[in-house]
Short mmCIF file of C-alpha atoms in Angstrom, two decimals:
data_model
loop_
_atom_site.label_atom_id
_atom_site.label_comp_id
_atom_site.label_asym_id
_atom_site.label_seq_id
_atom_site.Cartn_x
_atom_site.Cartn_y
_atom_site.Cartn_z
CA UNK O 1040 -21.24 -34.23 0.45
CA UNK O 1041 -22.10 -31.48 -1.91
CA UNK O 1042 -19.43 -31.56 -4.63
CA UNK O 1043 -19.64 -30.85 -8.41
CA UNK O 1044 -20.95 -33.88 -10.59
CA UNK O 1045 -18.74 -35.27 -13.07
CA UNK O 1046 -18.90 -33.71 -16.29
CA UNK O 1047 -21.27 -35.47 -18.89
CA UNK O 1048 -18.19 -35.53 -21.31
CA UNK O 1049 -16.14 -37.46 -18.60
CA UNK O 1050 -19.03 -40.02 -18.30
CA UNK O 1051 -19.76 -40.43 -22.02
CA UNK O 1052 -16.12 -40.96 -22.67
CA UNK O 1053 -15.90 -43.41 -19.91
CA UNK O 1054 -18.95 -45.53 -21.51
CA UNK O 1055 -17.70 -44.86 -25.15
CA UNK O 1056 -14.11 -46.24 -24.48
CA UNK O 1057 -15.79 -49.53 -23.52
CA UNK O 1058 -16.60 -50.14 -27.15
CA UNK O 1059 12.86 -63.16 -5.02
CA UNK O 1060 10.31 -62.78 -2.33
CA UNK O 1061 8.63 -65.38 -0.01
CA UNK O 1062 4.93 -65.45 -0.37
CA UNK O 1063 5.30 -64.54 -4.17
CA UNK O 1064 4.31 -67.21 -6.79
CA UNK O 1065 6.58 -66.66 -9.83
CA UNK O 1066 5.79 -68.73 -13.03
CA UNK O 1067 9.47 -68.73 -14.17
CA UNK O 1068 10.96 -70.12 -11.20
CA UNK O 1069 9.51 -73.27 -12.17
CA UNK O 1070 10.84 -72.88 -15.48
CA UNK O 1071 7.40 -72.57 -17.13
CA UNK O 1072 7.27 -68.89 -17.78
CA UNK O 1073 9.32 -68.59 -21.18
CA UNK O 1074 8.73 -70.33 -24.51
CA UNK O 1075 11.30 -72.66 -25.17
CA UNK O 1076 13.45 -71.80 -28.24
CA UNK O 1077 11.89 -68.38 -28.60
CA UNK O 1078 14.20 -65.23 -28.92
CA UNK O 1079 11.39 -63.26 -26.95
CA UNK O 1080 12.20 -60.61 -24.30
CA UNK O 1081 11.16 -61.64 -21.01
CA UNK O 1082 9.39 -59.17 -18.85
CA UNK O 1083 9.05 -59.48 -14.99
CA UNK O 1084 5.45 -58.44 -13.83
CA UNK O 1085 4.62 -58.13 -10.02
CA UNK O 1086 0.72 -58.65 -9.56
CA UNK O 1087 -1.38 -58.38 -6.51
CA UNK O 1088 -3.51 -61.14 -5.44
CA UNK O 1089 -3.38 -64.83 -4.12
CA UNK O 1090 -1.05 -67.22 -6.16
CA UNK O 1091 -3.14 -69.16 -8.54
CA UNK O 1092 -3.06 -73.06 -8.95
CA UNK O 1093 -2.99 -72.93 -12.69
CA UNK O 1094 -0.93 -70.01 -12.96
CA UNK O 1095 1.82 -71.85 -14.94
CA UNK O 1096 -0.79 -73.38 -17.22
CA UNK O 1097 -2.26 -70.12 -18.03
CA UNK O 1098 0.81 -68.34 -18.27
CA UNK O 1099 2.20 -70.99 -20.84
CA UNK O 1100 -0.83 -70.04 -23.11
CA UNK O 1101 -0.17 -66.27 -22.66
CA UNK O 1102 3.27 -66.70 -23.39
CA UNK O 1103 2.65 -68.67 -26.48
CA UNK O 1104 0.48 -65.64 -27.53
CA UNK O 1105 2.78 -62.60 -26.62
CA UNK O 1106 5.57 -64.19 -28.14
CA UNK O 1107 4.07 -64.46 -31.45
CA UNK O 1108 2.22 -61.13 -31.24
CA UNK O 1109 5.02 -58.82 -29.91
CA UNK O 1110 7.93 -60.83 -29.10
CA UNK O 1111 7.56 -61.06 -25.29
CA UNK O 1112 6.99 -63.38 -22.46
CA UNK O 1113 5.92 -62.73 -18.99
CA UNK O 1114 7.22 -63.92 -15.67
CA UNK O 1115 4.22 -63.31 -13.66
CA UNK O 1116 4.97 -62.90 -9.77
CA UNK O 1117 1.90 -62.85 -7.60
CA UNK O 1118 2.17 -61.60 -4.08
CA UNK O 1119 -0.79 -62.11 -1.93
CA UNK O 1120 -2.98 -59.22 -0.80
CA UNK O 1121 -1.65 -58.57 2.77
CA UNK O 1122 1.85 -58.75 1.58
CA UNK O 1123 1.88 -56.73 -1.58
CA UNK O 1124 2.38 -53.33 -0.63
CA UNK O 1125 5.27 -54.08 2.02
CA UNK O 1126 7.06 -56.39 -0.30
CA UNK O 1127 6.89 -54.13 -3.30
CA UNK O 1128 8.37 -51.28 -1.21
CA UNK O 1129 11.38 -53.71 -0.57
CA UNK O 1130 11.64 -54.31 -4.29
CA UNK O 1131 11.56 -50.80 -5.47
CA UNK O 1132 13.89 -49.52 -2.66
CA UNK O 1133 16.30 -52.14 -3.35
CA UNK O 1134 16.39 -51.33 -7.04
CA UNK O 1135 16.03 -54.84 -8.03
CA UNK O 1136 15.49 -54.93 -11.67
CA UNK O 1137 11.71 -55.66 -12.73
CA UNK O 1138 9.54 -54.47 -15.58
CA UNK O 1139 5.88 -53.97 -14.66
CA UNK O 1140 3.87 -53.76 -11.43
CA UNK O 1141 0.41 -53.22 -10.04
CA UNK O 1142 1.03 -49.80 -8.75
CA UNK O 1143 0.58 -48.94 -5.13
CA UNK O 1144 1.04 -45.57 -3.33
CA UNK O 1145 1.09 -44.29 -6.86
CA UNK O 1146 2.11 -40.52 -6.40
CA UNK O 1147 4.77 -41.63 -3.62
CA UNK O 1148 6.55 -43.83 -5.83
CA UNK O 1149 6.06 -41.51 -8.85
CA UNK O 1150 7.67 -38.75 -6.80
CA UNK O 1151 10.46 -40.95 -5.19
CA UNK O 1152 11.43 -42.12 -9.03
CA UNK O 1153 10.48 -45.71 -8.69
CA UNK O 1154 7.92 -45.50 -11.59
CA UNK O 1155 8.95 -44.53 -15.16
CA UNK O 1156 7.56 -41.65 -16.94
CA UNK O 1157 5.31 -42.83 -19.65
CA UNK O 1158 4.44 -39.96 -22.02
CA UNK O 1159 6.69 -40.63 -24.73
CA UNK O 1160 6.54 -44.43 -24.60
CA UNK O 1161 2.73 -44.07 -24.71
CA UNK O 1162 2.98 -42.01 -27.98
CA UNK O 1163 5.53 -44.59 -29.43
CA UNK O 1164 4.44 -47.98 -28.11
CA UNK O 1165 1.10 -47.60 -26.65
CA UNK O 1166 -1.16 -45.59 -29.26
CA UNK O 1167 -3.75 -48.32 -29.12
CA UNK O 1168 -4.54 -48.30 -25.56
CA UNK O 1169 -4.34 -44.39 -25.45
CA UNK O 1170 -7.24 -44.45 -27.95
CA UNK O 1171 -9.05 -47.31 -25.84
CA UNK O 1172 -8.60 -45.79 -22.49
CA UNK O 1173 -10.75 -42.80 -21.57
CA UNK O 1174 -8.22 -39.94 -21.64
CA UNK O 1175 -9.55 -38.39 -18.80
CA UNK O 1176 -8.25 -41.38 -16.74
CA UNK O 1177 -4.87 -40.78 -18.18
CA UNK O 1178 -5.24 -36.97 -17.21
CA UNK O 1179 -6.25 -37.78 -13.61
CA UNK O 1180 -3.21 -39.98 -13.35
CA UNK O 1181 -0.85 -37.43 -14.52
CA UNK O 1182 1.49 -35.76 -12.06
CA UNK O 1183 2.80 -32.31 -13.32
CA UNK O 1184 1.78 -33.39 -16.72
CA UNK O 1185 3.57 -36.71 -16.78
CA UNK O 1186 2.12 -40.11 -16.48
CA UNK O 1187 3.56 -42.88 -14.35
CA UNK O 1188 1.13 -45.62 -14.95
CA UNK O 1189 -1.68 -46.93 -17.15
CA UNK O 1190 -5.02 -46.98 -15.26
CA UNK O 1191 -7.60 -49.46 -15.87
CA UNK O 1192 -10.47 -48.68 -17.76
CA UNK O 1193 -13.39 -49.33 -15.41
CA UNK O 1194 -15.86 -47.39 -13.12
CA UNK O 1195 -14.63 -43.96 -12.34
CA UNK O 1196 -15.52 -43.45 -8.81
CA UNK O 1197 -15.22 -45.35 -5.46
CA UNK O 1198 -17.94 -46.21 -3.10
CA UNK O 1199 -17.72 -48.09 -0.15
CA UNK O 1200 -20.44 -50.33 1.25
CA UNK O 1201 -21.10 -52.79 4.24
CA UNK O 1202 -21.19 -56.37 2.88
CA UNK O 1203 -23.18 -58.53 5.25
CA UNK O 1204 -24.45 -62.10 5.76
CA UNK O 1205 -28.07 -62.06 4.56
CA UNK O 1206 -28.99 -65.21 6.32
CA UNK O 1207 -27.69 -64.19 9.71
CA UNK O 1208 -29.26 -60.69 9.62
CA UNK O 1209 -32.60 -62.06 8.79
CA UNK O 1210 -32.41 -64.59 11.70
CA UNK O 1211 -31.27 -61.85 14.21
CA UNK O 1212 -34.09 -59.55 12.84
CA UNK O 1213 -31.69 -56.78 11.74
CA UNK O 1214 -32.06 -57.17 7.83
CA UNK O 1215 -34.28 -53.92 7.41
CA UNK O 1216 -32.02 -52.05 10.09
CA UNK O 1217 -28.88 -52.79 7.80
CA UNK O 1218 -30.37 -51.11 4.79
CA UNK O 1219 -29.91 -47.78 6.48
CA UNK O 1220 -26.61 -48.20 8.39
CA UNK O 1221 -23.93 -45.90 7.38
CA UNK O 1222 -21.60 -45.38 10.29
CA UNK O 1223 -19.66 -47.51 12.94
CA UNK O 1224 -21.73 -45.89 15.32
CA UNK O 1225 -25.07 -47.05 13.36
CA UNK O 1226 -23.63 -50.46 13.22
CA UNK O 1227 -22.82 -50.78 17.01
CA UNK O 1228 -26.56 -51.84 18.03
CA UNK O 1229 -26.88 -54.06 14.99
CA UNK O 1230 -23.77 -55.89 15.94
CA UNK O 1231 -25.10 -56.30 19.56
CA UNK O 1232 -28.25 -58.07 18.26
CA UNK O 1233 -26.15 -60.37 15.94
CA UNK O 1234 -23.67 -61.36 18.73
CA UNK O 1235 -26.69 -61.93 21.01
CA UNK O 1236 -28.08 -64.35 18.45
CA UNK O 1237 -24.70 -65.93 17.49
CA UNK O 1238 -22.62 -65.88 20.51
CA UNK O 1239 -19.97 -68.05 19.09
CA UNK O 1240 -19.56 -65.94 15.78
CA UNK O 1241 -15.81 -65.60 15.39
CA UNK O 1242 -15.71 -62.09 13.64
CA UNK O 1243 -18.87 -60.13 13.91
CA UNK O 1244 -17.13 -57.33 11.67
CA UNK O 1245 -13.90 -58.03 9.60
CA UNK O 1246 -10.79 -55.73 10.20
CA UNK O 1247 -7.21 -56.25 10.21
CA UNK O 1248 -3.84 -54.78 9.87
CA UNK O 1249 -4.18 -53.35 6.45
CA UNK O 1250 -8.00 -52.28 6.75
CA UNK O 1251 -9.43 -48.97 7.73
CA UNK O 1252 -13.13 -47.96 8.24
CA UNK O 1253 -14.72 -45.46 5.87
CA UNK O 1254 -13.52 -42.04 6.78
CA UNK O 1255 -15.22 -38.79 5.08
CA UNK O 1256 -11.56 -37.46 3.84
CA UNK O 1257 -9.89 -37.44 0.63
CA UNK O 1258 -6.44 -38.78 1.69
CA UNK O 1259 -3.46 -36.66 0.16
CA UNK O 1260 -0.78 -39.50 -0.46
CA UNK O 1261 -3.23 -42.15 0.48
CA UNK O 1262 -4.93 -43.46 3.78
CA UNK O 1263 -1.53 -44.84 5.01
CA UNK O 1264 -0.67 -41.15 5.45
CA UNK O 1265 -2.17 -38.85 7.99
CA UNK O 1266 -3.08 -35.82 5.47
CA UNK O 1267 -6.72 -35.45 4.63
CA UNK O 1268 -9.11 -32.96 3.34
CA UNK O 1269 -12.58 -33.33 4.80
CA UNK O 1270 -15.53 -34.13 2.51
CA UNK O 1271 -18.01 -32.99 5.14
CA UNK O 1272 -16.41 -29.84 6.51
CA UNK O 1273 -13.75 -27.38 5.58
CA UNK O 1274 -12.75 -28.67 1.88
CA UNK O 1275 -10.11 -25.81 1.64
CA UNK O 1276 -7.84 -27.21 4.40
CA UNK O 1277 -5.42 -30.13 4.66
CA UNK O 1278 -5.25 -31.55 8.15
CA UNK O 1279 -3.65 -34.27 10.31
CA UNK O 1280 -6.73 -36.65 10.69
CA UNK O 1281 -5.45 -37.92 13.90
CA UNK O 1282 -6.10 -34.51 15.35
CA UNK O 1283 -9.74 -34.45 14.08
CA UNK O 1284 -12.68 -35.16 16.40
CA UNK O 1285 -14.47 -37.35 14.00
CA UNK O 1286 -11.56 -39.51 13.70
CA UNK O 1287 -10.97 -39.76 17.41
CA UNK O 1288 -14.52 -40.53 17.92
CA UNK O 1289 -14.13 -43.41 15.21
CA UNK O 1290 -11.32 -44.82 17.13
CA UNK O 1291 -13.01 -44.87 20.33
CA UNK O 1292 -15.95 -46.69 18.56
CA UNK O 1293 -13.37 -49.28 17.45
CA UNK O 1294 -12.18 -49.80 20.85
CA UNK O 1295 -15.42 -50.51 22.20
CA UNK O 1296 -15.78 -52.94 19.38
CA UNK O 1297 -12.64 -54.68 20.51
CA UNK O 1298 -13.85 -54.70 24.05
CA UNK O 1299 -17.20 -56.14 23.08
CA UNK O 1300 -15.60 -58.86 21.01
CA UNK O 1301 -16.78 -57.70 17.79
CA UNK O 1302 -13.35 -57.43 16.48
CA UNK O 1303 -10.98 -60.42 17.35
CA UNK O 1304 -8.08 -59.85 19.56
CA UNK O 1305 -5.22 -60.53 17.41
CA UNK O 1306 -6.69 -58.68 14.35
CA UNK O 1307 -3.77 -56.13 14.24
CA UNK O 1308 -1.49 -59.02 13.31
CA UNK O 1309 -3.92 -60.44 10.76
CA UNK O 1310 -3.80 -63.88 12.81
CA UNK O 1311 -6.96 -65.18 11.08
CA UNK O 1312 -8.06 -65.62 7.74
CA UNK O 1313 -10.77 -63.21 6.49
CA UNK O 1314 -11.62 -65.28 3.53
CA UNK O 1315 -15.22 -64.47 2.45
CA UNK O 1316 -16.16 -68.04 1.71
CA UNK O 1317 -15.55 -68.89 5.29
CA UNK O 1318 -18.95 -68.02 6.96
CA UNK O 1319 -17.56 -67.13 10.27
CA UNK O 1320 -18.16 -63.36 9.90
CA UNK O 1321 -21.28 -60.85 9.72
CA UNK O 1322 -20.16 -57.56 8.20
CA UNK O 1323 -17.23 -56.11 6.40
CA UNK O 1324 -16.37 -52.88 4.45
CA UNK O 1325 -15.87 -53.50 0.83
CA UNK O 1326 -15.51 -51.23 -2.17
CA UNK O 1327 -18.18 -51.43 -4.67
CA UNK O 1328 -18.38 -51.62 -8.47
CA UNK O 1329 -21.31 -52.59 -10.75
CA UNK O 1330 -21.92 -56.25 -10.55
CA UNK O 1331 -19.94 -56.64 -7.26
CA UNK O 1332 -22.82 -57.70 -5.28
CA UNK O 1333 -23.51 -60.79 -7.54
CA UNK O 1334 -19.87 -61.54 -7.60
CA UNK O 1335 -19.55 -61.51 -3.74
CA UNK O 1336 -22.30 -63.97 -3.39
CA UNK O 1337 -20.92 -66.36 -5.90
CA UNK O 1338 -17.44 -66.10 -4.53
CA UNK O 1339 -18.85 -66.70 -0.97
CA UNK O 1340 -21.06 -69.42 -2.02
CA UNK O 1341 -23.82 -68.02 0.27
CA UNK O 1342 -26.11 -65.15 -0.07
CA UNK O 1343 -24.48 -61.64 0.86
CA UNK O 1344 -26.21 -58.34 0.71
CA UNK O 1345 -24.67 -54.77 0.70
CA UNK O 1346 -25.80 -51.41 1.71
CA UNK O 1347 -24.06 -48.04 0.59
CA UNK O 1348 -21.94 -46.21 3.10
CA UNK O 1349 -21.73 -43.07 0.89
CA UNK O 1350 -22.47 -41.79 -2.81
CA UNK O 1351 -19.74 -42.67 -5.52
CA UNK O 1352 -16.85 -40.25 -5.13
CA UNK O 1353 -14.16 -39.74 -7.77
CA UNK O 1354 -10.79 -39.05 -6.24
CA UNK O 1355 -7.06 -39.30 -7.51
CA UNK O 1356 -7.22 -42.79 -5.93
CA UNK O 1357 -10.07 -43.91 -7.57
CA UNK O 1358 -8.51 -42.70 -10.91
CA UNK O 1359 -5.08 -44.30 -9.98
CA UNK O 1360 -6.39 -47.14 -7.52
CA UNK O 1361 -6.02 -49.93 -10.34
CA UNK O 1362 -2.89 -48.87 -12.23
CA UNK O 1363 -0.02 -50.50 -14.06
CA UNK O 1364 3.51 -48.90 -13.66
CA UNK O 1365 6.70 -49.57 -15.47
CA UNK O 1366 9.51 -49.59 -13.23
CA UNK O 1367 12.46 -47.13 -13.46
CA UNK O 1368 14.82 -50.22 -12.95
CA UNK O 1369 13.25 -51.88 -16.31
CA UNK O 1370 15.71 -52.87 -18.93
CA UNK O 1371 13.02 -53.23 -21.53
CA UNK O 1372 10.78 -50.30 -21.03
CA UNK O 1373 9.48 -50.17 -24.72
CA UNK O 1374 8.62 -53.83 -24.57
CA UNK O 1375 6.86 -53.33 -21.23
CA UNK O 1376 4.80 -50.65 -22.49
CA UNK O 1377 4.04 -52.86 -25.84
CA UNK O 1378 2.70 -55.56 -23.58
CA UNK O 1379 0.52 -53.41 -21.60
CA UNK O 1380 -0.75 -51.96 -24.78
CA UNK O 1381 -1.66 -55.50 -26.00
CA UNK O 1382 -3.36 -56.27 -22.63
CA UNK O 1383 -5.65 -53.31 -22.66
CA UNK O 1384 -6.59 -53.73 -26.39
CA UNK O 1385 -6.70 -57.39 -27.10
CA UNK O 1386 -9.84 -59.36 -26.03
CA UNK O 1387 -8.13 -62.85 -26.13
CA UNK O 1388 -5.14 -61.88 -24.08
CA UNK O 1389 -7.21 -59.82 -21.54
CA UNK O 1390 -9.84 -62.65 -20.94
CA UNK O 1391 -7.13 -65.29 -20.81
CA UNK O 1392 -5.34 -63.47 -17.86
CA UNK O 1393 -8.57 -63.02 -16.15
CA UNK O 1394 -10.95 -65.72 -16.94
CA UNK O 1395 -8.43 -68.29 -17.60
CA UNK O 1396 -8.41 -70.92 -20.77
CA UNK O 1397 -11.50 -71.66 -22.64
CA UNK O 1398 -12.78 -75.01 -22.06
CA UNK O 1399 -10.60 -75.49 -18.95
CA UNK O 1400 -11.84 -72.66 -16.63
CA UNK O 1401 -14.84 -71.44 -18.47
CA UNK O 1402 -17.15 -72.53 -21.46
CA UNK O 1403 -18.95 -70.39 -23.80
CA UNK O 1404 -22.55 -70.21 -24.17
CA UNK O 1405 -24.58 -69.71 -27.51
CA UNK O 1406 -25.43 -66.13 -26.47
CA UNK O 1407 -21.63 -65.22 -25.93
CA UNK O 1408 -21.74 -65.31 -22.14
CA UNK O 1409 -19.41 -67.77 -20.33
CA UNK O 1410 -19.85 -70.12 -17.53
CA UNK O 1411 -17.43 -71.21 -14.95
CA UNK O 1412 -16.16 -74.89 -14.87
CA UNK O 1413 -15.19 -76.80 -11.73
CA UNK O 1414 -11.64 -75.74 -12.46
CA UNK O 1415 -12.51 -72.12 -12.61
CA UNK O 1416 -11.22 -71.48 -9.00
CA UNK O 1417 -7.76 -72.71 -10.24
CA UNK O 1418 -7.18 -69.42 -11.90
CA UNK O 1419 -8.89 -66.13 -11.23
CA UNK O 1420 -7.11 -62.85 -11.15
CA UNK O 1421 -8.78 -59.76 -9.72
CA UNK O 1422 -10.43 -58.36 -12.85
CA UNK O 1423 -10.42 -54.82 -11.74
CA UNK O 1424 -6.57 -54.86 -11.29
CA UNK O 1425 -5.64 -56.46 -14.56
CA UNK O 1426 -6.69 -53.75 -17.02
CA UNK O 1427 -9.41 -52.56 -19.45
CA UNK O 1428 -12.52 -54.17 -17.78
CA UNK O 1429 -14.92 -53.32 -20.85
CA UNK O 1430 -13.27 -56.00 -22.82
CA UNK O 1431 -14.10 -58.82 -20.56
CA UNK O 1432 -16.51 -61.43 -21.14
CA UNK O 1433 -19.57 -61.44 -19.39
CA UNK O 1434 -20.34 -64.55 -17.14
CA UNK O 1435 -23.82 -65.93 -17.30
CA UNK O 1436 -24.08 -64.72 -13.65
CA UNK O 1437 -23.41 -61.22 -14.72
CA UNK O 1438 -26.44 -58.76 -15.21
CA UNK O 1439 -26.90 -58.26 -18.92
CA UNK O 1440 -27.09 -54.59 -18.61
CA UNK O 1441 -23.43 -54.38 -17.06
CA UNK O 1442 -22.26 -51.60 -19.40
CA UNK O 1443 -25.60 -49.55 -18.45
CA UNK O 1444 -24.85 -50.18 -14.95
CA UNK O 1445 -21.49 -48.70 -15.16
CA UNK O 1446 -23.03 -45.49 -16.56
CA UNK O 1447 -25.66 -45.27 -13.95
CA UNK O 1448 -22.97 -45.59 -11.27
CA UNK O 1449 -20.66 -43.05 -12.99
CA UNK O 1450 -23.90 -40.62 -13.37
CA UNK O 1451 -24.14 -40.73 -9.77
CA UNK O 1452 -20.53 -39.85 -8.88
CA UNK O 1453 -19.20 -36.42 -7.48
CA UNK O 1454 -15.83 -35.10 -7.76
CA UNK O 1455 -13.69 -34.79 -4.60
CA UNK O 1456 -12.79 -30.98 -4.20
CA UNK O 1457 -9.17 -32.26 -4.68
CA UNK O 1458 -9.53 -34.43 -7.73
CA UNK O 1459 -6.54 -33.77 -9.96
CA UNK O 1460 -4.34 -32.25 -6.99
CA UNK O 1461 -1.09 -33.93 -6.55
CA UNK O 1462 1.50 -32.79 -4.16
CA UNK O 1463 5.07 -32.10 -5.05
CA UNK O 1464 7.02 -33.28 -1.86
CA UNK O 1465 10.40 -33.55 -3.49
CA UNK O 1466 11.77 -31.25 -0.77
CA UNK O 1467 10.16 -33.00 2.04
CA UNK O 1468 11.16 -36.86 1.19
CA UNK O 1469 12.91 -37.15 4.71
CA UNK O 1470 9.96 -35.77 6.62
CA UNK O 1471 7.39 -37.82 4.67
CA UNK O 1472 9.35 -41.26 4.98
CA UNK O 1473 9.59 -40.40 8.75
CA UNK O 1474 6.01 -39.70 9.04
CA UNK O 1475 5.05 -42.82 6.85
CA UNK O 1476 7.12 -45.06 9.44
CA UNK O 1477 5.34 -43.59 12.31
CA UNK O 1478 1.85 -43.93 11.16
CA UNK O 1479 2.58 -47.59 9.97
CA UNK O 1480 3.60 -48.39 13.72
CA UNK O 1481 0.23 -47.03 15.22
CA UNK O 1482 -2.25 -47.57 12.38
CA UNK O 1483 -3.06 -51.32 12.85
CA UNK O 1484 -3.16 -50.84 16.59
CA UNK O 1485 -5.53 -47.90 16.38
CA UNK O 1486 -7.86 -49.10 13.69
CA UNK O 1487 -8.56 -52.59 15.28
CA UNK O 1488 -9.32 -51.22 18.72
CA UNK O 1489 -6.14 -52.84 19.97
CA UNK O 1490 -4.77 -49.97 22.16
CA UNK O 1491 -6.36 -49.82 25.56
CA UNK O 1492 -6.04 -46.09 25.91
CA UNK O 1493 -7.21 -44.21 22.72
CA UNK O 1494 -6.50 -40.60 23.92
CA UNK O 1495 -3.03 -41.49 25.32
CA UNK O 1496 -1.96 -43.30 22.04
CA UNK O 1497 -3.22 -40.57 19.78
CA UNK O 1498 -1.17 -38.25 21.91
CA UNK O 1499 1.95 -40.14 21.81
CA UNK O 1500 1.37 -40.57 17.90
CA UNK O 1501 0.79 -36.90 17.25
CA UNK O 1502 3.93 -36.21 19.36
CA UNK O 1503 6.06 -38.31 17.05
CA UNK O 1504 4.54 -36.76 13.89
CA UNK O 1505 5.35 -33.22 15.40
CA UNK O 1506 8.86 -34.08 15.96
CA UNK O 1507 8.92 -35.58 12.53
CA UNK O 1508 7.92 -32.39 10.88
CA UNK O 1509 4.26 -32.97 10.08
CA UNK O 1510 3.58 -28.94 10.49
CA UNK O 1511 6.24 -28.43 7.77
CA UNK O 1512 4.73 -31.00 5.42
CA UNK O 1513 1.17 -29.74 5.85
CA UNK O 1514 2.30 -26.04 5.61
CA UNK O 1515 4.12 -27.00 2.21
CA UNK O 1516 1.04 -28.94 1.02
CA UNK O 1517 -1.47 -26.35 1.85
CA UNK O 1518 0.44 -23.75 -0.10
CA UNK O 1519 0.42 -25.88 -3.09
CA UNK O 1520 -3.13 -26.71 -2.85
CA UNK O 1521 -4.21 -23.08 -2.50
CA UNK O 1522 -2.24 -22.34 -5.46
CA UNK O 1523 -3.79 -25.26 -7.41
CA UNK O 1524 -7.58 -24.24 -6.19
CA UNK O 1525 -6.81 -20.85 -7.32
CA UNK O 1526 -5.96 -22.21 -10.84
CA UNK O 1527 -9.32 -24.08 -10.92
CA UNK O 1528 -11.28 -20.95 -10.80
#
């Protein structure tokens, strides 16, 4: 990929800024979210991630603090990873009142009116976080000049890597080979060797209903939709990825993986747990961030290694991939923004909602780092998803040069040719909704290698997409993209 490097200003500012539903766990449903006797405003916050054992205990401390600071208590409703997108789609579509959510399909929900415009509220109730968060994150998340969410202040780019079991790799004699693997095709002979060495291995490669392999495209409207701009080919055209030869080859490779037993047969329905702590897999695709390698090994409880699939790439998704949005149905949008303002600027609150309670989930060392206790696993929200990561405490297992690692990572980042381009599809909502529904029907089957005849299935998919109006959508997108590209000259 030969794209422009991110500006030094962008990178400098990134570092400078450092200075109800089944399957969802709700604190207040157990009567433990609010502060008794308070006159605080309760906010409903939907968050992605596994419901935590000590959620009620931590939220009691959170609510004591936020009630005193800003007159707010939080009803935190956790929805597990595999269910979050679908269940939040139900919540937003139904018009159910809530206040804050971890944003998914950001541009889609913004265009649909599910998320509130925040420009004015940011100026009136979020001035502190506006100063704390790199303004280029805010600009990157703006759609036609309007902000619909508060991005997490973190690494600016995305990078996919292969994470693999170091012990298995060494015992199978493929550790060195894994250091150079980029593509699925390059991974195939490695997996042949690993499976021969470990014939009872349950999941040689992790995949499932909601996972996709790395594909060298910038996905307009996200990888749940078929619209992409090639990163290795013509960067001036928006295409249907399911008509592209490289994607067809990828799908054929995944079918071979299924036939060889590299992918377990029920993967399309997520029938088995893919918990990293269970040593029943060899390799998986993950998104890298500075410090992730150490964290993966710590979380797993055994040594994991990783190898880069591509260089760090800054896209609209990397800017908005971790974002908190305020619901258009919120009855208290001002208080919602006040809470987000506090979350992104108050070190105590940020660490409480991430690391947990001091002397319960961690202890503090003389050098200012923290050490996990035996109860640390009882509360651990996904740090990258909560908010400003630059005010989180360092674990004693973190690299001491964590901030420098962020700078080095961002220094290597390249910008997607479509960075900053958002589609206005207000006149295409029916077509986009129909296309989304069709893709969701086929995507898990194709990307787990479940379909027996890839070519036939692709023909069926593309015929349905044609009938749903994909040509009209791509034509409209292309016209907007052409105009936007001309304005960037």
